[in-house]
PDB file of C-alpha atoms and ligand atoms in Angstrom:
ATOM      1  CA  MET A  21     101.814  50.440  66.868  1.00  0.00           C
ATOM      2  CA  GLY A  22     102.654  46.966  68.193  1.00  0.00           C
ATOM      3  CA  ILE A  23     101.671  45.508  71.529  1.00  0.00           C
ATOM      4  CA  GLN A  24     102.804  47.483  74.567  1.00  0.00           C
ATOM      5  CA  LEU A  25     102.970  46.706  78.281  1.00  0.00           C
ATOM      6  CA  GLY A  26      99.554  47.036  79.894  1.00  0.00           C
ATOM      7  CA  ASP A  27      97.661  46.235  76.663  1.00  0.00           C
ATOM      8  CA  THR A  28      95.158  43.402  76.652  1.00  0.00           C
ATOM      9  CA  ALA A  29      96.913  40.375  75.142  1.00  0.00           C
ATOM     10  CA  PRO A  30      95.267  39.743  71.750  1.00  0.00           C
ATOM     11  CA  ASP A  31      92.895  36.785  71.844  1.00  0.00           C
ATOM     12  CA  PHE A  32      93.115  34.073  69.177  1.00  0.00           C
ATOM     13  CA  THR A  33      92.055  30.587  68.287  1.00  0.00           C
ATOM     14  CA  GLN A  34      94.764  28.329  66.875  1.00  0.00           C
ATOM     15  CA  GLU A  35      95.639  24.649  66.512  1.00  0.00           C
ATOM     16  CA  SER A  36      98.134  23.186  68.952  1.00  0.00           C
ATOM     17  CA  THR A  37      99.667  19.877  69.937  1.00  0.00           C
ATOM     18  CA  GLN A  38      96.986  19.729  72.664  1.00  0.00           C
ATOM     19  CA  GLY A  39      94.019  20.605  70.406  1.00  0.00           C
ATOM     20  CA  LYS A  40      92.514  23.918  69.392  1.00  0.00           C
ATOM     21  CA  ILE A  41      93.279  26.721  71.844  1.00  0.00           C
ATOM     22  CA  ASN A  42      91.109  29.747  72.416  1.00  0.00           C
ATOM     23  CA  PHE A  43      93.734  31.772  74.211  1.00  0.00           C
ATOM     24  CA  HIS A  44      91.721  33.787  76.730  1.00  0.00           C
ATOM     25  CA  SER A  45      89.464  30.938  77.787  1.00  0.00           C
ATOM     26  CA  TRP A  46      92.446  28.549  77.870  1.00  0.00           C
ATOM     27  CA  LEU A  47      94.244  30.967  80.233  1.00  0.00           C
ATOM     28  CA  GLY A  48      91.232  31.212  82.553  1.00  0.00           C
ATOM     29  CA  ASP A  49      92.408  32.815  85.811  1.00  0.00           C
ATOM     30  CA  SER A  50      96.031  31.758  85.347  1.00  0.00           C
ATOM     31  CA  TRP A  51      99.076  33.744  84.418  1.00  0.00           C
ATOM     32  CA  GLY A  52     100.407  32.894  80.955  1.00  0.00           C
ATOM     33  CA  VAL A  53     103.668  32.699  79.039  1.00  0.00           C
ATOM     34  CA  LEU A  54     103.487  32.742  75.239  1.00  0.00           C
ATOM     35  CA  PHE A  55     106.834  32.238  73.502  1.00  0.00           C
ATOM     36  CA  SER A  56     107.770  31.812  69.857  1.00  0.00           C
ATOM     37  CA  HIS A  57     110.340  29.658  68.080  1.00  0.00           C
ATOM     38  CA  PRO A  58     111.845  30.519  64.720  1.00  0.00           C
ATOM     39  CA  LYS A  59     111.287  27.105  63.176  1.00  0.00           C
ATOM     40  CA  ASN A  60     110.774  23.393  63.838  1.00  0.00           C
ATOM     41  CA  TYR A  61     113.721  21.007  63.709  1.00  0.00           C
ATOM     42  CA  THR A  62     116.253  23.683  64.692  1.00  0.00           C
ATOM     43  CA  PRO A  63     118.858  23.034  67.375  1.00  0.00           C
ATOM     44  CA  VAL A  64     118.430  25.983  69.757  1.00  0.00           C
ATOM     45  CA  CYS A  65     114.631  25.642  69.766  1.00  0.00           C
ATOM     46  CA  THR A  66     114.962  21.950  70.525  1.00  0.00           C
ATOM     47  CA  THR A  67     116.996  22.695  73.663  1.00  0.00           C
ATOM     48  CA  GLU A  68     114.602  25.448  74.768  1.00  0.00           C
ATOM     49  CA  LEU A  69     111.499  23.277  74.489  1.00  0.00           C
ATOM     50  CA  GLY A  70     113.189  20.495  76.449  1.00  0.00           C
ATOM     51  CA  GLU A  71     114.138  22.966  79.180  1.00  0.00           C
ATOM     52  CA  VAL A  72     110.623  24.431  79.458  1.00  0.00           C
ATOM     53  CA  ALA A  73     109.228  20.887  79.737  1.00  0.00           C
ATOM     54  CA  LYS A  74     111.650  20.254  82.616  1.00  0.00           C
ATOM     55  CA  LEU A  75     110.584  23.529  84.287  1.00  0.00           C
ATOM     56  CA  LYS A  76     106.843  22.806  83.980  1.00  0.00           C
ATOM     57  CA  LYS A  77     106.567  22.145  87.744  1.00  0.00           C
ATOM     58  CA  GLU A  78     108.050  25.593  88.439  1.00  0.00           C
ATOM     59  CA  PHE A  79     105.497  27.251  86.153  1.00  0.00           C
ATOM     60  CA  ASP A  80     102.651  25.220  87.730  1.00  0.00           C
ATOM     61  CA  LYS A  81     103.760  26.286  91.228  1.00  0.00           C
ATOM     62  CA  ARG A  82     103.319  29.901  90.148  1.00  0.00           C
ATOM     63  CA  ASN A  83      99.931  29.253  88.498  1.00  0.00           C
ATOM     64  CA  VAL A  84     101.403  29.969  85.046  1.00  0.00           C
ATOM     65  CA  LYS A  85     100.245  28.227  81.864  1.00  0.00           C
ATOM     66  CA  VAL A  86     102.920  28.011  79.192  1.00  0.00           C
ATOM     67  CA  VAL A  87     102.347  27.822  75.447  1.00  0.00           C
ATOM     68  CA  GLY A  88     104.979  27.730  72.702  1.00  0.00           C
ATOM     69  CA  LEU A  89     104.547  28.703  69.056  1.00  0.00           C
ATOM     70  CA  SER A  90     106.199  27.727  65.828  1.00  0.00           C
ATOM     71  CA  VAL A  91     105.092  28.694  62.321  1.00  0.00           C
ATOM     72  CA  ASP A  92     104.904  25.098  61.160  1.00  0.00           C
ATOM     73  CA  GLN A  93     102.170  22.537  60.579  1.00  0.00           C
ATOM     74  CA  LEU A  94     100.799  20.387  63.389  1.00  0.00           C
ATOM     75  CA  LYS A  95     102.096  17.178  61.792  1.00  0.00           C
ATOM     76  CA  ASP A  96     105.648  18.604  61.876  1.00  0.00           C
ATOM     77  CA  HIS A  97     105.239  19.448  65.572  1.00  0.00           C
ATOM     78  CA  GLU A  98     104.394  15.824  66.271  1.00  0.00           C
ATOM     79  CA  GLY A  99     107.578  14.523  64.640  1.00  0.00           C
ATOM     80  CA  TRP A 100     109.704  17.205  66.286  1.00  0.00           C
ATOM     81  CA  SER A 101     108.210  16.429  69.730  1.00  0.00           C
ATOM     82  CA  LYS A 102     109.674  12.912  69.463  1.00  0.00           C
ATOM     83  CA  ASP A 103     113.121  14.365  68.755  1.00  0.00           C
ATOM     84  CA  ILE A 104     112.802  16.735  71.737  1.00  0.00           C
ATOM     85  CA  GLU A 105     112.015  13.833  74.047  1.00  0.00           C
ATOM     86  CA  GLU A 106     114.833  11.724  72.619  1.00  0.00           C
ATOM     87  CA  THR A 107     117.541  14.409  72.703  1.00  0.00           C
ATOM     88  CA  GLN A 108     116.531  16.505  75.758  1.00  0.00           C
ATOM     89  CA  GLY A 109     115.160  13.753  77.982  1.00  0.00           C
ATOM     90  CA  ALA A 110     111.860  15.546  78.504  1.00  0.00           C
ATOM     91  CA  LYS A 111     108.506  15.030  76.822  1.00  0.00           C
ATOM     92  CA  LEU A 112     106.571  18.137  75.703  1.00  0.00           C
ATOM     93  CA  ASN A 113     104.078  18.663  78.530  1.00  0.00           C
ATOM     94  CA  PHE A 114     102.607  21.981  77.370  1.00  0.00           C
ATOM     95  CA  PRO A 115     100.950  22.956  74.080  1.00  0.00           C
ATOM     96  CA  LEU A 116     102.886  24.105  71.035  1.00  0.00           C
ATOM     97  CA  LEU A 117     100.829  26.242  68.651  1.00  0.00           C
ATOM     98  CA  ALA A 118     100.948  25.265  64.988  1.00  0.00           C
ATOM     99  CA  ASP A 119     100.873  28.783  63.578  1.00  0.00           C
ATOM    100  CA  ALA A 120     101.493  27.883  59.942  1.00  0.00           C
ATOM    101  CA  ASP A 121      99.027  30.575  58.800  1.00  0.00           C
ATOM    102  CA  LYS A 122     100.874  33.106  61.048  1.00  0.00           C
ATOM    103  CA  THR A 123      97.660  34.293  62.739  1.00  0.00           C
ATOM    104  CA  VAL A 124      99.261  34.535  66.168  1.00  0.00           C
ATOM    105  CA  SER A 125     102.725  35.566  64.958  1.00  0.00           C
ATOM    106  CA  ASN A 126     101.212  38.534  63.138  1.00  0.00           C
ATOM    107  CA  LEU A 127      98.893  39.485  66.019  1.00  0.00           C
ATOM    108  CA  TYR A 128     101.845  39.563  68.424  1.00  0.00           C
ATOM    109  CA  GLY A 129     104.413  41.072  66.016  1.00  0.00           C
ATOM    110  CA  MET A 130     106.662  38.018  66.246  1.00  0.00           C
ATOM    111  CA  ILE A 131     107.964  38.334  62.694  1.00  0.00           C
ATOM    112  CA  HIS A 132     110.589  41.038  62.332  1.00  0.00           C
ATOM    113  CA  PRO A 133     111.147  41.348  58.573  1.00  0.00           C
ATOM    114  CA  ASN A 134     114.623  42.840  58.915  1.00  0.00           C
ATOM    115  CA  ALA A 135     115.660  39.725  60.823  1.00  0.00           C
ATOM    116  CA  SER A 136     113.695  37.221  58.695  1.00  0.00           C
ATOM    117  CA  ASP A 137     110.607  37.401  56.481  1.00  0.00           C
ATOM    118  CA  THR A 138     109.470  33.914  57.309  1.00  0.00           C
ATOM    119  CA  MET A 139     110.699  32.877  60.755  1.00  0.00           C
ATOM    120  CA  THR A 140     109.570  34.365  64.057  1.00  0.00           C
ATOM    121  CA  VAL A 141     112.090  35.902  66.421  1.00  0.00           C
ATOM    122  CA  ARG A 142     112.268  34.503  69.980  1.00  0.00           C
ATOM    123  CA  SER A 143     109.479  36.494  71.619  1.00  0.00           C
ATOM    124  CA  VAL A 144     108.327  36.026  75.199  1.00  0.00           C
ATOM    125  CA  PHE A 145     105.094  37.516  76.514  1.00  0.00           C
ATOM    126  CA  VAL A 146     104.039  37.201  80.149  1.00  0.00           C
ATOM    127  CA  ILE A 147     100.322  37.780  80.625  1.00  0.00           C
ATOM    128  CA  GLY A 148      98.570  38.396  83.940  1.00  0.00           C
ATOM    129  CA  PRO A 149      95.273  36.887  85.132  1.00  0.00           C
ATOM    130  CA  ASP A 150      93.666  40.175  84.002  1.00  0.00           C
ATOM    131  CA  LYS A 151      94.862  39.280  80.439  1.00  0.00           C
ATOM    132  CA  LYS A 152      97.148  42.318  80.353  1.00  0.00           C
ATOM    133  CA  VAL A 153     100.665  42.070  78.960  1.00  0.00           C
ATOM    134  CA  LYS A 154     103.114  42.330  81.891  1.00  0.00           C
ATOM    135  CA  LEU A 155     106.409  41.596  80.132  1.00  0.00           C
ATOM    136  CA  MET A 156     107.760  41.373  76.592  1.00  0.00           C
ATOM    137  CA  ILE A 157     111.266  40.250  75.659  1.00  0.00           C
ATOM    138  CA  THR A 158     112.648  39.732  72.174  1.00  0.00           C
ATOM    139  CA  TYR A 159     115.735  37.642  71.476  1.00  0.00           C
ATOM    140  CA  PRO A 160     117.376  36.971  68.142  1.00  0.00           C
ATOM    141  CA  ALA A 161     117.037  33.508  66.614  1.00  0.00           C
ATOM    142  CA  SER A 162     120.656  32.676  67.391  1.00  0.00           C
ATOM    143  CA  THR A 163     120.367  33.161  71.181  1.00  0.00           C
ATOM    144  CA  GLY A 164     118.576  30.617  73.331  1.00  0.00           C
ATOM    145  CA  ARG A 165     116.576  32.128  76.162  1.00  0.00           C
ATOM    146  CA  ASN A 166     117.249  31.878  79.892  1.00  0.00           C
ATOM    147  CA  PHE A 167     114.014  30.498  81.331  1.00  0.00           C
ATOM    148  CA  ASP A 168     115.294  30.897  84.905  1.00  0.00           C
ATOM    149  CA  GLU A 169     115.180  34.625  84.169  1.00  0.00           C
ATOM    150  CA  ILE A 170     111.580  34.342  82.949  1.00  0.00           C
ATOM    151  CA  LEU A 171     110.667  32.600  86.242  1.00  0.00           C
ATOM    152  CA  ARG A 172     112.545  35.270  88.200  1.00  0.00           C
ATOM    153  CA  VAL A 173     110.559  38.036  86.495  1.00  0.00           C
ATOM    154  CA  ILE A 174     107.297  36.179  87.136  1.00  0.00           C
ATOM    155  CA  ASP A 175     108.218  36.004  90.841  1.00  0.00           C
ATOM    156  CA  SER A 176     108.782  39.758  90.816  1.00  0.00           C
ATOM    157  CA  LEU A 177     105.550  40.455  88.899  1.00  0.00           C
ATOM    158  CA  GLN A 178     103.499  38.307  91.250  1.00  0.00           C
ATOM    159  CA  LEU A 179     105.059  39.900  94.330  1.00  0.00           C
ATOM    160  CA  THR A 180     104.697  43.494  93.122  1.00  0.00           C
ATOM    161  CA  ALA A 181     101.072  42.822  92.103  1.00  0.00           C
ATOM    162  CA  LYS A 182     100.296  42.146  95.784  1.00  0.00           C
ATOM    163  CA  HIS A 183     102.576  44.479  97.714  1.00  0.00           C
ATOM    164  CA  LYS A 184     103.685  48.069  97.206  1.00  0.00           C
ATOM    165  CA  VAL A 185     107.266  47.071  96.512  1.00  0.00           C
ATOM    166  CA  ALA A 186     109.611  46.910  93.539  1.00  0.00           C
ATOM    167  CA  THR A 187     112.513  44.478  93.164  1.00  0.00           C
ATOM    168  CA  PRO A 188     116.110  45.703  92.827  1.00  0.00           C
ATOM    169  CA  VAL A 189     118.846  44.675  90.439  1.00  0.00           C
ATOM    170  CA  ASN A 190     119.392  40.902  90.191  1.00  0.00           C
ATOM    171  CA  TRP A 191     116.704  40.308  92.831  1.00  0.00           C
ATOM    172  CA  LYS A 192     115.724  36.734  93.552  1.00  0.00           C
ATOM    173  CA  GLN A 193     112.847  35.223  95.533  1.00  0.00           C
ATOM    174  CA  GLY A 194     113.387  35.816  99.273  1.00  0.00           C
ATOM    175  CA  GLN A 195     115.720  38.806  98.945  1.00  0.00           C
ATOM    176  CA  ASP A 196     115.096  42.354 100.150  1.00  0.00           C
ATOM    177  CA  CYS A 197     112.765  44.608  98.173  1.00  0.00           C
ATOM    178  CA  ILE A 198     112.337  48.330  97.685  1.00  0.00           C
ATOM    179  CA  ILE A 199     109.319  50.274  98.900  1.00  0.00           C
ATOM    180  CA  VAL A 200     107.776  52.145  95.961  1.00  0.00           C
ATOM    181  CA  PRO A 201     108.247  55.928  96.078  1.00  0.00           C
ATOM    182  CA  ALA A 202     104.455  56.573  96.058  1.00  0.00           C
ATOM    183  CA  VAL A 203     104.226  55.197  99.629  1.00  0.00           C
ATOM    184  CA  SER A 204     104.862  57.819 102.325  1.00  0.00           C
ATOM    185  CA  ASP A 205     107.063  56.980 105.321  1.00  0.00           C
ATOM    186  CA  ALA A 206     103.976  57.138 107.557  1.00  0.00           C
ATOM    187  CA  ASP A 207     102.174  54.561 105.384  1.00  0.00           C
ATOM    188  CA  ALA A 208     105.332  52.453 105.048  1.00  0.00           C
ATOM    189  CA  ASP A 209     105.504  52.199 108.857  1.00  0.00           C
ATOM    190  CA  LYS A 210     102.042  50.597 108.821  1.00  0.00           C
ATOM    191  CA  MET A 211     102.415  48.519 105.640  1.00  0.00           C
ATOM    192  CA  PHE A 212     105.780  46.933 106.367  1.00  0.00           C
ATOM    193  CA  PRO A 213     105.719  45.466 109.889  1.00  0.00           C
ATOM    194  CA  LYS A 214     109.193  43.964 109.395  1.00  0.00           C
ATOM    195  CA  GLY A 215     110.479  47.535 109.124  1.00  0.00           C
ATOM    196  CA  TYR A 216     112.689  49.121 106.508  1.00  0.00           C
ATOM    197  CA  LYS A 217     116.039  50.793 106.109  1.00  0.00           C
ATOM    198  CA  LYS A 218     115.988  54.329 104.738  1.00  0.00           C
ATOM    199  CA  VAL A 219     119.226  54.472 102.727  1.00  0.00           C
ATOM    200  CA  LYS A 220     118.020  57.667 101.011  1.00  0.00           C
ATOM    201  CA  PRO A 221     114.561  59.277 101.148  1.00  0.00           C
ATOM    202  CA  TYR A 222     113.812  57.576  97.792  1.00  0.00           C
ATOM    203  CA  LEU A 223     115.593  54.295  98.570  1.00  0.00           C
ATOM    204  CA  ARG A 224     113.884  52.322 101.336  1.00  0.00           C
ATOM    205  CA  VAL A 225     114.793  48.672 101.667  1.00  0.00           C
ATOM    206  CA  THR A 226     112.530  46.137 103.358  1.00  0.00           C
ATOM    207  CA  PRO A 227     112.587  42.356 103.771  1.00  0.00           C
ATOM    208  CA  GLN A 228     110.446  40.623 101.142  1.00  0.00           C
ATOM    209  CA  PRO A 229     106.796  40.780 102.255  1.00  0.00           C
ATOM    210  CA  ALA A 230     105.249  37.364 102.862  1.00  0.00           C
TER     211      ALA A 230
HETATM  212  C1  LIG B 309     117.806  27.367  66.200  1.00  0.00           C
HETATM  213  O1  LIG B 309     116.760  27.262  66.829  1.00  0.00           O
HETATM  214  O2  LIG B 309     118.742  26.610  66.372  1.00  0.00           O
HETATM  215  C2  LIG B 309     117.972  28.481  65.192  1.00  0.00           C
HETATM  216  C3  LIG B 309     116.875  28.923  64.485  1.00  0.00           C
HETATM  217  C4  LIG B 309     117.059  29.919  63.561  1.00  0.00           C
HETATM  218  C5  LIG B 309     118.302  30.493  63.366  1.00  0.00           C
HETATM  219  C6  LIG B 309     119.392  30.066  64.126  1.00  0.00           C
HETATM  220  C7  LIG B 309     119.219  29.049  65.052  1.00  0.00           C
END
């Protein structure tokens, strides 16, 4: 069975553009995003890496460390990094694992043989400070990811880790939340001083907790 939500993210040691990374100690107390790229010198991957470099401040604000992965050699990453800077206007400012021996790709099930025997799919793993896997998304090689959506989910994960709320469809930071069903009305009265609207007994809407 592959990795499932709530599992401890497998630890590894692998080369990267910022030196050898021991994943768990590199993460420390931060949240983490580990995402894979099918191959170096491919167009969609080039745009994605440029975008993540531009979003680095957003990840930092949320205490999230980001690491990319491609199943190529470190020396190829170095050449490709120059192209990313030239074409996307952003220098790689986070590590890119050189997973040529596929240690990490295999540990995280990033190679889907019915899609490709050699290239990884576009996997995204969000890992909490407790090293547990909080989110997994898999995209095909031909579809570039939406990293605003990854940030949106991180906002939801960080909020729901602190407060007994869930976030509704298309929720964005600052919008109303839903009180989880396990909280009784009596407890909700105490926990949510801004109040809540009881649309149905199971659907109670409250302003986003601070
Ligand atoms: C790309 O990153 O552009 C790409 C990689 C593999 C297959 C299709 C597109």
